[in-house]
Short mmCIF file of C-alpha atoms and ligand atoms in Angstrom, two decimals:
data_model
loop_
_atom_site.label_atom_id
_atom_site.label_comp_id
_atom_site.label_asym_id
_atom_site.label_seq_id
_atom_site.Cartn_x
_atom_site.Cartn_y
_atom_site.Cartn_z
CA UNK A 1 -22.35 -7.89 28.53
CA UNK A 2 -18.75 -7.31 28.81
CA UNK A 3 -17.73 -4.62 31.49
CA UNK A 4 -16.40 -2.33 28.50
CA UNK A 5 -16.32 0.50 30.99
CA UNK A 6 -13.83 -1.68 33.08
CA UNK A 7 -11.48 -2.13 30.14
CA UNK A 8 -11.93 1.23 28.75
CA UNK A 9 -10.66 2.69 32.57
CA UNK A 10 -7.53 0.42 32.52
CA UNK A 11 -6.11 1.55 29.16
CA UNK A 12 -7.00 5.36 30.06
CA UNK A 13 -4.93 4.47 33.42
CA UNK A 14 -2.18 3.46 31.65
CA UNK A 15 -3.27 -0.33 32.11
CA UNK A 16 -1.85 -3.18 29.83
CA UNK A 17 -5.05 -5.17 28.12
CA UNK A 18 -5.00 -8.75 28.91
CA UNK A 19 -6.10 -11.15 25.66
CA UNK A 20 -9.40 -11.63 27.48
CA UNK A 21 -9.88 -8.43 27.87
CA UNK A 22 -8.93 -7.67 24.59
CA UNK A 23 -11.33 -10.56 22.92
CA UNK A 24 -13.81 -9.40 25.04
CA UNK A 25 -14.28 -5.70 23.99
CA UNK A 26 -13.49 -6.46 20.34
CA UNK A 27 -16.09 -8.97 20.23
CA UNK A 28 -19.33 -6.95 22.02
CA UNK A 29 -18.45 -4.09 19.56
CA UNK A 30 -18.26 -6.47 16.28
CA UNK A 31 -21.69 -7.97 17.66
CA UNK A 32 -23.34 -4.60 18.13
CA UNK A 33 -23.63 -4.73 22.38
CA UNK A 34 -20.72 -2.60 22.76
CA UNK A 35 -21.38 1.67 21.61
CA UNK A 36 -19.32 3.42 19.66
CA UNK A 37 -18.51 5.35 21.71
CA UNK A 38 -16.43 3.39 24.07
CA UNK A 39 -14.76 2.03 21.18
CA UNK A 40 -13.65 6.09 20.08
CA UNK A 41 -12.58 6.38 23.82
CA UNK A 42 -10.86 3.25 23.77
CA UNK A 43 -8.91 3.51 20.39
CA UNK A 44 -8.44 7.38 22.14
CA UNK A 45 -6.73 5.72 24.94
CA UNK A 46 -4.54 2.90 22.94
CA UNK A 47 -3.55 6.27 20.79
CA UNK A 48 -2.41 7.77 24.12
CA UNK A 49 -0.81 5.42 26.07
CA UNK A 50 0.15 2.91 23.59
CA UNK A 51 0.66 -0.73 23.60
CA UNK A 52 2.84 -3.36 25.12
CA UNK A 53 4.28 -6.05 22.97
CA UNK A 54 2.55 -8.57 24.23
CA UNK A 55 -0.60 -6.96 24.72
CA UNK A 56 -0.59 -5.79 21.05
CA UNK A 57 0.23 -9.56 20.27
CA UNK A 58 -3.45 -10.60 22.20
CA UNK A 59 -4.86 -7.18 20.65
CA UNK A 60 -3.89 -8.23 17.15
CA UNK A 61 -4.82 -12.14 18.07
CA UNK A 62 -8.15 -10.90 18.66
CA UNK A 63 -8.62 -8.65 15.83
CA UNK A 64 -7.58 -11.61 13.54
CA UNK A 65 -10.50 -13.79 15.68
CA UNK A 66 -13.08 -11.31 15.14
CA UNK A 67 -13.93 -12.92 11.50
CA UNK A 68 -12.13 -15.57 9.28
CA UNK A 69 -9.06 -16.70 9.06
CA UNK A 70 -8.44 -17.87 5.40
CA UNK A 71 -5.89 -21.01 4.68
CA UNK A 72 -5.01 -21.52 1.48
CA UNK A 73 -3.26 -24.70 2.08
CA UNK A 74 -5.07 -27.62 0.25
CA UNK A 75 -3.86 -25.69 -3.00
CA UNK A 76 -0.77 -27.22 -2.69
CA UNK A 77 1.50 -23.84 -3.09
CA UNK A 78 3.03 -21.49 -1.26
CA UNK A 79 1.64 -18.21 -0.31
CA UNK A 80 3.24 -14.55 0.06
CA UNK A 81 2.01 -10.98 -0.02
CA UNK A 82 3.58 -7.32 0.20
CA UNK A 83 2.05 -4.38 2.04
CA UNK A 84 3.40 -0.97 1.86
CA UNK A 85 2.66 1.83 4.04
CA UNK A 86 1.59 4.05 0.38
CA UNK A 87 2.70 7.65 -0.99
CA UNK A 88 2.75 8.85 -4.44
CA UNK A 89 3.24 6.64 -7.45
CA UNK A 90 3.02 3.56 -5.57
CA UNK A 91 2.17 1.72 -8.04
CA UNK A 92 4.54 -1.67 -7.28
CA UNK A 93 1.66 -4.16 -6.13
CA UNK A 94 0.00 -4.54 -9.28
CA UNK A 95 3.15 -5.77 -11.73
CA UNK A 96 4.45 -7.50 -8.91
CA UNK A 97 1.83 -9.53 -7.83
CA UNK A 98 1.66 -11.43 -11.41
CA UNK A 99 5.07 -11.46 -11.47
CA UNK A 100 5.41 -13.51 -8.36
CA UNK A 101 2.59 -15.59 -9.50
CA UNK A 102 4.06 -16.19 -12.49
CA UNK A 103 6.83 -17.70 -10.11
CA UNK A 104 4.65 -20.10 -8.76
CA UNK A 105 4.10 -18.02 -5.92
CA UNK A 106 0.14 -17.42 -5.09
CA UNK A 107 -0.67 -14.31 -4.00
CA UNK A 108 -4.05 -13.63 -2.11
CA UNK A 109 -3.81 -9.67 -1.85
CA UNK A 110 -6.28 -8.32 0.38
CA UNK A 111 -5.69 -4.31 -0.39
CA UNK A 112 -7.24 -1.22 0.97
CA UNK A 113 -8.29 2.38 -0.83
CA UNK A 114 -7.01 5.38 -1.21
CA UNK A 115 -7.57 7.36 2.09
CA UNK A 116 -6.25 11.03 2.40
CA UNK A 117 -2.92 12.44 0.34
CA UNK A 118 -2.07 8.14 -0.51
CA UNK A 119 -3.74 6.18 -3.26
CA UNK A 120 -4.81 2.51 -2.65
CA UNK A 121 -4.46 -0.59 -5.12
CA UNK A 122 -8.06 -1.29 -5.27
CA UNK A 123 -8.53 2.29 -6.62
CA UNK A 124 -5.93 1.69 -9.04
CA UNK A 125 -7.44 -1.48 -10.14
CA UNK A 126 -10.83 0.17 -10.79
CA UNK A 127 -9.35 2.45 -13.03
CA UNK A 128 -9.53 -0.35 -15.58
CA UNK A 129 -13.28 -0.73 -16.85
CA UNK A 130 -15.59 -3.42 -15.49
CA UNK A 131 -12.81 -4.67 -13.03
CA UNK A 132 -14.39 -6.19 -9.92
CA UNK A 133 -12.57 -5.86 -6.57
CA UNK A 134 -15.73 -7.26 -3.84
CA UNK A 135 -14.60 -10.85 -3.77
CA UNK A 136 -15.84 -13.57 -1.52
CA UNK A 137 -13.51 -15.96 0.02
CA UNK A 138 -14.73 -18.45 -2.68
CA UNK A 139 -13.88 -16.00 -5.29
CA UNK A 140 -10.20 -15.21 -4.15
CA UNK A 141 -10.02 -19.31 -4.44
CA UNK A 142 -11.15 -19.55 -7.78
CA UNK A 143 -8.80 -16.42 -8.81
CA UNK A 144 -6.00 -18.59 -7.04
CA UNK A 145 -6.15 -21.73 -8.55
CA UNK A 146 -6.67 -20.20 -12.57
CA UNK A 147 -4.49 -17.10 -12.39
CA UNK A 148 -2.04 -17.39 -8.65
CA UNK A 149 -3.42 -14.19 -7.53
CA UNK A 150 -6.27 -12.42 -6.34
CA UNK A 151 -6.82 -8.56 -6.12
CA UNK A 152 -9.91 -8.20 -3.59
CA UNK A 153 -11.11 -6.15 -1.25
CA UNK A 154 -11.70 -6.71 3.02
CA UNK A 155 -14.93 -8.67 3.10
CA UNK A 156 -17.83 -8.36 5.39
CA UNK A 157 -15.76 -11.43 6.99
CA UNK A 158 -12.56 -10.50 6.82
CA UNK A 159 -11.68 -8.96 10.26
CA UNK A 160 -14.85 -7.19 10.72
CA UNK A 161 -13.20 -5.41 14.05
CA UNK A 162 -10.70 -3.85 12.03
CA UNK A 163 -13.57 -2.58 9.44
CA UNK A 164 -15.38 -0.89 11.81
CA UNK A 165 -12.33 0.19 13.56
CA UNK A 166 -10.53 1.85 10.68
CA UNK A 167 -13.83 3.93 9.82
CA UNK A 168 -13.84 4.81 13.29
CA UNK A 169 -10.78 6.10 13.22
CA UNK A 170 -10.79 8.14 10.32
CA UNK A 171 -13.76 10.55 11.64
CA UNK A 172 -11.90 10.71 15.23
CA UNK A 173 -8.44 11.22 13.57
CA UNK A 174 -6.90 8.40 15.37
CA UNK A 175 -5.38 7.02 12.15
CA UNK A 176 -2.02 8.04 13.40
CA UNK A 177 -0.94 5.57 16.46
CA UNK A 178 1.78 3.39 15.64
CA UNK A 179 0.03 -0.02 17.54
CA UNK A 180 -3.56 0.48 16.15
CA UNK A 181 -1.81 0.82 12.36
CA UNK A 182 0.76 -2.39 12.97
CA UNK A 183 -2.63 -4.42 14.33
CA UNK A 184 -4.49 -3.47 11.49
CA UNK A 185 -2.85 -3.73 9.15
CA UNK A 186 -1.26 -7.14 10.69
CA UNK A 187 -4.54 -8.60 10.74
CA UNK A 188 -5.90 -8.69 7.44
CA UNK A 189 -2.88 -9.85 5.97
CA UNK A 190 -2.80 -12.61 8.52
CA UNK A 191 -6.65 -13.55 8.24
CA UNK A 192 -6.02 -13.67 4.37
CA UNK A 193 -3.88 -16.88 4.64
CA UNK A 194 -0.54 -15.70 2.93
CA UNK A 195 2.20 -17.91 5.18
CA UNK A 196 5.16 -15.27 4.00
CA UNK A 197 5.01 -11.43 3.63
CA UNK A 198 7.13 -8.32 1.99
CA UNK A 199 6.79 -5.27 4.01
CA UNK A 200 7.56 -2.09 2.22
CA UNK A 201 7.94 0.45 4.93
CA UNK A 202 8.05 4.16 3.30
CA UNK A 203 10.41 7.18 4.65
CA UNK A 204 10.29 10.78 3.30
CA UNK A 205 8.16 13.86 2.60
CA UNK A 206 5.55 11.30 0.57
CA UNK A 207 5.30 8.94 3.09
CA UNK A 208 2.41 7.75 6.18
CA UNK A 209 5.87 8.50 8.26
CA UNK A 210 8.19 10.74 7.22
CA UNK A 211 10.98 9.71 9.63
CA UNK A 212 12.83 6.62 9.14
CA UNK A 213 13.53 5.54 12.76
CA UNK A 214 9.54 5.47 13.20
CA UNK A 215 9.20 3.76 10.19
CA UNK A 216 11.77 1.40 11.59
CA UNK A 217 9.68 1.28 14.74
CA UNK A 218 6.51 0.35 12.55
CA UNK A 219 9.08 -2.29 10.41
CA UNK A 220 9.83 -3.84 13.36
CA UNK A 221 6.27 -4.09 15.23
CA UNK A 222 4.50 -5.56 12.24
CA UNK A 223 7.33 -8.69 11.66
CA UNK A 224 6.79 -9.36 15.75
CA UNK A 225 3.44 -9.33 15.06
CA UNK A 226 3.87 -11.19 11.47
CA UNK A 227 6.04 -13.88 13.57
CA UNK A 228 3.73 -14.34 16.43
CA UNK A 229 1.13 -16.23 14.09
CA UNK A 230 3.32 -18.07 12.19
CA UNK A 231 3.82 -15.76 9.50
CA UNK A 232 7.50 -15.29 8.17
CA UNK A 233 7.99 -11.46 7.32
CA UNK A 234 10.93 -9.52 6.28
CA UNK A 235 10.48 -5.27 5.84
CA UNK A 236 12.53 -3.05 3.90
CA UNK A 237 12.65 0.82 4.09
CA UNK A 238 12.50 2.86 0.55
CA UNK A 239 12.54 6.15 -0.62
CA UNK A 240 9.31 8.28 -0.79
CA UNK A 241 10.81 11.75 -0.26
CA UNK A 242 10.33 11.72 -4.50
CA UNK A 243 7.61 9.65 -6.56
CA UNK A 244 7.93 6.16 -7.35
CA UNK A 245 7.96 6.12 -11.13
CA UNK A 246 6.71 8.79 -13.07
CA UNK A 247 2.58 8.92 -12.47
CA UNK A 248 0.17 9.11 -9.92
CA UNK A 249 -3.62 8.61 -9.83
CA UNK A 250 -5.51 5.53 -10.84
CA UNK A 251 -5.61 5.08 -14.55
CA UNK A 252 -2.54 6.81 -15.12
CA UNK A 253 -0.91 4.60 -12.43
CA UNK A 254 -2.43 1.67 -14.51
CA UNK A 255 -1.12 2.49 -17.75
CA UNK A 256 2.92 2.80 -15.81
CA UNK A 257 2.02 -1.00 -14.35
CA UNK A 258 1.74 -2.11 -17.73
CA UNK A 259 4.65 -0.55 -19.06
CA UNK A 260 6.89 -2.33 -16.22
CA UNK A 261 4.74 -5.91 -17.25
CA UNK A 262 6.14 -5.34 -20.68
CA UNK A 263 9.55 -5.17 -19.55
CA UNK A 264 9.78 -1.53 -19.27
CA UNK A 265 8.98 1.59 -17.99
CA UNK A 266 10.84 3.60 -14.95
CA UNK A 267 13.57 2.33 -13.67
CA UNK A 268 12.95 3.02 -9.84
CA UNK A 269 9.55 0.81 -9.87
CA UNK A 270 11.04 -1.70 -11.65
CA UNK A 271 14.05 -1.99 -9.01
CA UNK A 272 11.41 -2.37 -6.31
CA UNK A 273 9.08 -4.71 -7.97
CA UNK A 274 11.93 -7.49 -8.67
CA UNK A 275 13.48 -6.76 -5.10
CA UNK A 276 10.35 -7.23 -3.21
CA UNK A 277 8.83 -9.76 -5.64
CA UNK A 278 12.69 -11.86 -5.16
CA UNK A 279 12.24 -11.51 -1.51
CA UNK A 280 8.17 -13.26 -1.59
CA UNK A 281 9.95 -15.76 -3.39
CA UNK A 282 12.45 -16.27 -1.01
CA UNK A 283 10.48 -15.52 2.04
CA UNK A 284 7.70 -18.14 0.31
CA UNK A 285 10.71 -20.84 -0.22
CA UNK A 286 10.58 -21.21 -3.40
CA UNK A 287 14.06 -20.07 -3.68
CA UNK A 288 17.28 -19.77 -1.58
CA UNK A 289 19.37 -17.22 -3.08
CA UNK A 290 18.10 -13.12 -3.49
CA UNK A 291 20.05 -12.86 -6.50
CA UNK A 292 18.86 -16.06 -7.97
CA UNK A 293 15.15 -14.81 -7.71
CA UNK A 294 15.37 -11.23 -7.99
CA UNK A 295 16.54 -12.68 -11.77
CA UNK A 296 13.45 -15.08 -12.06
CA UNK A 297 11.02 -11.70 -11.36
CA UNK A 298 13.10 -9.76 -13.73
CA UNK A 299 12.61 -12.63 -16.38
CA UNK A 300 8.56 -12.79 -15.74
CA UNK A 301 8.33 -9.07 -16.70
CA UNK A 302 10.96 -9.37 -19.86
CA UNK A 303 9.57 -12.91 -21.39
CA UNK A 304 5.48 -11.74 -20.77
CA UNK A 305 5.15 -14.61 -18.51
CA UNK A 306 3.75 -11.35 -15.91
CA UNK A 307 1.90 -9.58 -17.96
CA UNK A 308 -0.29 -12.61 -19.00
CA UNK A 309 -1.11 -13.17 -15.51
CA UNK A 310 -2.09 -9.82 -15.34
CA UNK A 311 -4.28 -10.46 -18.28
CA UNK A 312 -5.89 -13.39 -17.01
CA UNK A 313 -6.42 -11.24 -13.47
CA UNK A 314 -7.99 -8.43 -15.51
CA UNK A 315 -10.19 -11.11 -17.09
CA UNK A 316 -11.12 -13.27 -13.88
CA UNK A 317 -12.07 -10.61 -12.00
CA UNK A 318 -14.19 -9.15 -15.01
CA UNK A 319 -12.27 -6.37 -16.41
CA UNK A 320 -12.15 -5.30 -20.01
CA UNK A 321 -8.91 -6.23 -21.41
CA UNK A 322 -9.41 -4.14 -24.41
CA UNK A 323 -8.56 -1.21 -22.42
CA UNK A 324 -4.82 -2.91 -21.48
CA UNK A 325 -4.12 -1.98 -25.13
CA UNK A 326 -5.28 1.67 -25.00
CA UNK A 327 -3.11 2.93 -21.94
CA UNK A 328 -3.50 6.39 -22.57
CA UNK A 329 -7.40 6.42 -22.69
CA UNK A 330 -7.10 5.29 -18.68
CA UNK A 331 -6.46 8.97 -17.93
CA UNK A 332 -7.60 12.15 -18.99
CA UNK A 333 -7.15 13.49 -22.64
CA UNK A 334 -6.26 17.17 -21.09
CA UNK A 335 -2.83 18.01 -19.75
CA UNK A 336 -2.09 21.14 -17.73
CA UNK A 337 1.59 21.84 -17.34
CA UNK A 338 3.28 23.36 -13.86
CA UNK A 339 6.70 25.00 -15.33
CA UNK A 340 9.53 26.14 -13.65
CA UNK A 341 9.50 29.79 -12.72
CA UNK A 342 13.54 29.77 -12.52
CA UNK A 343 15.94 27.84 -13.86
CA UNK A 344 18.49 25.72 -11.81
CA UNK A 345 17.45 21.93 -10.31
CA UNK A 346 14.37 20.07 -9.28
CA UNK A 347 13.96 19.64 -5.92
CA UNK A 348 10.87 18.15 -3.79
CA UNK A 349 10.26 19.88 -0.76
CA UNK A 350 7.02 18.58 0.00
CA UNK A 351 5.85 15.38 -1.81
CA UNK A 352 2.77 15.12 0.78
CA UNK A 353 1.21 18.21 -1.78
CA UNK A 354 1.29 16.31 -4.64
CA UNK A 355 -0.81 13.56 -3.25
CA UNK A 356 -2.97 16.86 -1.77
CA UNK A 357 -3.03 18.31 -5.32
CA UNK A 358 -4.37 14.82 -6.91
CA UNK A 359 -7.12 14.71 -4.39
CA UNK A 360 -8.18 18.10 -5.12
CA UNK A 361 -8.26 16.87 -9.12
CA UNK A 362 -10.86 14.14 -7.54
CA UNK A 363 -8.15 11.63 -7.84
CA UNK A 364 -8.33 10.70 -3.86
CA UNK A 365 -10.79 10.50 -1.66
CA UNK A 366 -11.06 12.80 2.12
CA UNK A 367 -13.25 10.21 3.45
CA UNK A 368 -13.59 6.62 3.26
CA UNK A 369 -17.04 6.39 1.80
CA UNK A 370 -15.79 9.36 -0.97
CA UNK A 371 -15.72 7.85 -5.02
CA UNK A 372 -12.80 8.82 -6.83
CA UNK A 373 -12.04 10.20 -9.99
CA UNK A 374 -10.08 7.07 -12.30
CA UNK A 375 -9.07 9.45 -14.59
CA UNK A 376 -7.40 12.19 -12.68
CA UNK A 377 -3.75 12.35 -12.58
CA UNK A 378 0.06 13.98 -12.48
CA UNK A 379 2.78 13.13 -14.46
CA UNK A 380 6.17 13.73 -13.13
CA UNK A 381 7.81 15.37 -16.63
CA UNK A 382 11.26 15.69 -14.48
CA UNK A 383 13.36 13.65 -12.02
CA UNK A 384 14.48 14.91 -8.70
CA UNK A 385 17.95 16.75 -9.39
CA UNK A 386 17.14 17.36 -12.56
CA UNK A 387 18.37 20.69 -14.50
CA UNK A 388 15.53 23.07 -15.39
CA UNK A 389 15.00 26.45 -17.48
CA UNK A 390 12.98 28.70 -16.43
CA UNK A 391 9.62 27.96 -18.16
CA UNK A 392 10.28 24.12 -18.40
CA UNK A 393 7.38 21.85 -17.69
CA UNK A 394 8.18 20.09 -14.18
CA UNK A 395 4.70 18.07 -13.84
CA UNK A 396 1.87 17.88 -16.17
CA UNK A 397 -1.96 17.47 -14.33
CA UNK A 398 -4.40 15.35 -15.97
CA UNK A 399 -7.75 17.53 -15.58
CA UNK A 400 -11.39 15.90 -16.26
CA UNK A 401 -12.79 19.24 -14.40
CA UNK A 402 -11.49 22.83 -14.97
CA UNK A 403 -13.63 23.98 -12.06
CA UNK A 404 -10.91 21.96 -9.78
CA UNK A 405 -7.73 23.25 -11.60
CA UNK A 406 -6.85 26.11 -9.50
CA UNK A 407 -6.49 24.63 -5.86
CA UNK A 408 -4.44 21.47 -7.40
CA UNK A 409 -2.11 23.83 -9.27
CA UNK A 410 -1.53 25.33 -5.92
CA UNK A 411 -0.72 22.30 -4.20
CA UNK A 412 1.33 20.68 -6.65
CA UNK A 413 3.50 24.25 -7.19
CA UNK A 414 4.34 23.81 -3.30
CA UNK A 415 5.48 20.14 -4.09
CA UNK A 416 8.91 21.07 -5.24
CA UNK A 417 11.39 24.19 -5.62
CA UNK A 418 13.92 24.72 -7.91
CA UNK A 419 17.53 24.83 -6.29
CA UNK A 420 20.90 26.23 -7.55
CA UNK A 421 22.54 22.82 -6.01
CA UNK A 422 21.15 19.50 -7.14
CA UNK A 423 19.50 17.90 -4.44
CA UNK A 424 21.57 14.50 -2.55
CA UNK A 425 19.20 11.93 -2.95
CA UNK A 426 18.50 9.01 -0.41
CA UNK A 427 18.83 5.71 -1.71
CA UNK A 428 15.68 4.49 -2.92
CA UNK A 429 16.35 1.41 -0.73
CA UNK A 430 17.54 2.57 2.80
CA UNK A 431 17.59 -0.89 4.88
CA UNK A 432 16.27 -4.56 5.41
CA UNK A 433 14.81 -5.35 8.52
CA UNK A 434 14.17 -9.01 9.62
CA UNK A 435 13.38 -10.61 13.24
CA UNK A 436 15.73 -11.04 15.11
CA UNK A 437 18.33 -13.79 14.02
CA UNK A 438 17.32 -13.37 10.25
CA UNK A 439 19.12 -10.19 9.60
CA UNK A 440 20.94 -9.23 6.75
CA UNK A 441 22.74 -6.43 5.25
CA UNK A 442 20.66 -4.27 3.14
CA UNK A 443 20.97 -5.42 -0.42
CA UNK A 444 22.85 -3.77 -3.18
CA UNK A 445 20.78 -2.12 -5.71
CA UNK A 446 21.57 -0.55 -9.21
CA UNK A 447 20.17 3.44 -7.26
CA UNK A 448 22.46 2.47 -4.38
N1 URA B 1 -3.74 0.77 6.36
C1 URA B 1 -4.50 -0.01 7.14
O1 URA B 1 -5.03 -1.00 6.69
N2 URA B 1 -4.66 0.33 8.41
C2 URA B 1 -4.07 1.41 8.96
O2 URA B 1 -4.25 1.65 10.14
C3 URA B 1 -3.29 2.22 8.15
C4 URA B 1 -3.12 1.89 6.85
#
């Protein structure tokens, strides 16, 4: 056996992990010969004392080596996925990922839950009866070559370190440490086989990190880390300090995707989906120019080309399609409104309590093995700066259990206040971060 007691002293002393040691300890705890404990006290320690570059380069390296590493190659197209770091209303993955499909682009997307105040895509995608997230690796190729995208879930193979990690984690509170969150999340989109990636880095009340210079920290760690394995990355910082769109929770969240695949719905998710989905193209070579592709995604939502992807997603992974026509039956039938109690303008002061206020509806889950509640939701009546009466509705709460009403209300009434000044937004896209060399000014958007 490893000397795991060894490694474990060297990153409490400060020490920098070498690869071996790093391959060494990840691989006695995947194969069971290595407690759990010393893997708490370790991840304790990397929370700590952090990581080198390089030795987060090995650590990643070896969290990538703990299962498969998929290659997508002999399909003869290029690959790309997007990861964001989540908040409320994120909803962009699922009409962009047909979208860039629908570009020739495929798009293996490996996607997490919901964990906490943030929702997850997989969540999302349950929302829609029937739909089947647990693919195999032969699966996600089949779902590839008919439809140019996959929607699955981390397999038993699929970095196993970083499965048993992340639960880890989660009961020790050790979420929170800027290296173990670049190297996870690093890893599976690495060992999923997409040669390009779209980071979508969140700042604001909503977001993992509120601050935008550690988001820029984070940014910048995962395209080193992207880069090291031969994966080209680009990151861009956007606003989560209000909702993206105007829903969160998992059907509701559904029925807003569809609305952008039909060439509509909010604005602000529609900006981001043909931004990031122009950049996969881009970053995937497919084409040269931002402009030029940012106007192919735009096309794939306007001429259906996207939403018929979706369709045949929905279908592949054995979802009812039926229930794409019935949006409003994905969430529930009763609405509770949250009014103003003065008049003047909307203002979020907390956007962290909305997610808190959809988990208390059973829309989110407190731990990772919790089930969720598809058809719990809020609907964001009003946009930030907006004027209000007193007595206005402000949000309405989609409620499949009375008995649960009266802590969400609370929650999502300390969301927002209503100001005599509107509020000065930030722009929903705040900067574009490449590796070195590769940089460019942030791109001009229709928000600013
Ligand atoms: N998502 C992940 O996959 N890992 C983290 O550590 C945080 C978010």
């Amino acid at each position: 056996m490893t000397d795991a007691r060894a490694i474990l002293a060297k990153k409490r002393d400060g020490g920098a992990l070498t690869g071996g040691e790093s391959r060494a300890f990840l691989e006695g705890y995947v194969a069971g010969e290595i407690p759990e404990s010393f893997a708490a006290a370790l991840l304790m320690a990397i929370f700590l004392r952090g990581m080198e570059r390089g030795e987060l380069r090995d650590w990643t390296a070896a969290m990538i080596g703990s299962g498969e590493r998929w290659d997508w190659s002999e399909l003869r197209a290029p690959t790309a996925d997007k990861h964001s770091t989540g908040g409320i209303g994120d909803k962009v993955s699922i009409p962009l990922a047909p979208a860039v499909a629908a570009c020739g682009v495929l798009v293996p997307m490996i996607s997490g839950r919901g964990l906490g105040h943030t929702g997850g895509t997989l969540d999302k995608l349950e929302a829609i009866p029937g739909f089947r997230t647990g693919l195999t690796r032969e699966d996600v190729r089949r779902c590839l070559e008919r439809n140019g995208l996959a929607f699955g879930a981390q397999t038993q193979e699929l970095v196993p370190a970083d499965r048993q990690l992340y639960a880890l984690r989660d009961v020790t509170g050790l979420i929170e440490s800027l290296p173990l969150i670049a190297s996870s999340i690093l890893s599976k989109k690495i060992a999923e086989g997409a040669r390009a990636l779209v980071l979508d880095v969140k700042f604001g009340s909503g977001a993992f990190l509120p601050e935008p210079e550690r988001g820029a920290e984070l940014a910048r760690t995962m395209i080193e880390l992207a880069e090291a394995s031969g994966v080209r990355a680009v990151a861009y910082q956007t606003a989560m300090d209000r909702p993206l769109g105007l829903a969160a929770g998992n059907g509701v969240e559904i029925a807003e995707s569809l609305a952008c695949l039909e060439g509509k719905g909010p604005p602000d998710l529609r900006e981001l989906v043909v931004l990031l989905g122009g950049e996969m193209l881009v970053q995937a070579g497919v084409e040269r120019e931002l402009e030029r592709a940012r106007a192919r995604i735009a096309r794939a939502l306007d001429d259906g080309s996207a939403l018929e992807r979706f369709r045949r997603a929905v279908e592949g992974q054995g979802g009812d399609v039926r229930a794409l026509e019935r949006p409003r039956e994905l969430y529930a039938r009763e609405l509770v409104h949250v009014e103003a109690e003065r008049a003047g303008h909307l203002a979020w002061r907390d956007l962290r309590q909305i997610g808190l206020a959809l988990l208390e509806l059973g829309g989110g889950r407190r731990r990772v093995e919790d089930a969720v509640d598809p058809r719990a939701g809020i609907l964001f009546l009003e946009r930030a700066g907006a004027r209000l009466e007193r007595g206005q509705p402000v949000l309405a709460l989609a409620v499949t259990d009375r008995r649960k009403l009266a802590p969400a209300l609370a929650r999502a009434r300390a969301a927002f206040e209503v100001s005599d000044a509107p509020p000065a937004p930030a722009p929903l896209v705040l900067a574009r971060l490449a590796a070195p060399g590769l940089e460019r000014a942030p791109p001009r958007t229709a928000s600013g």
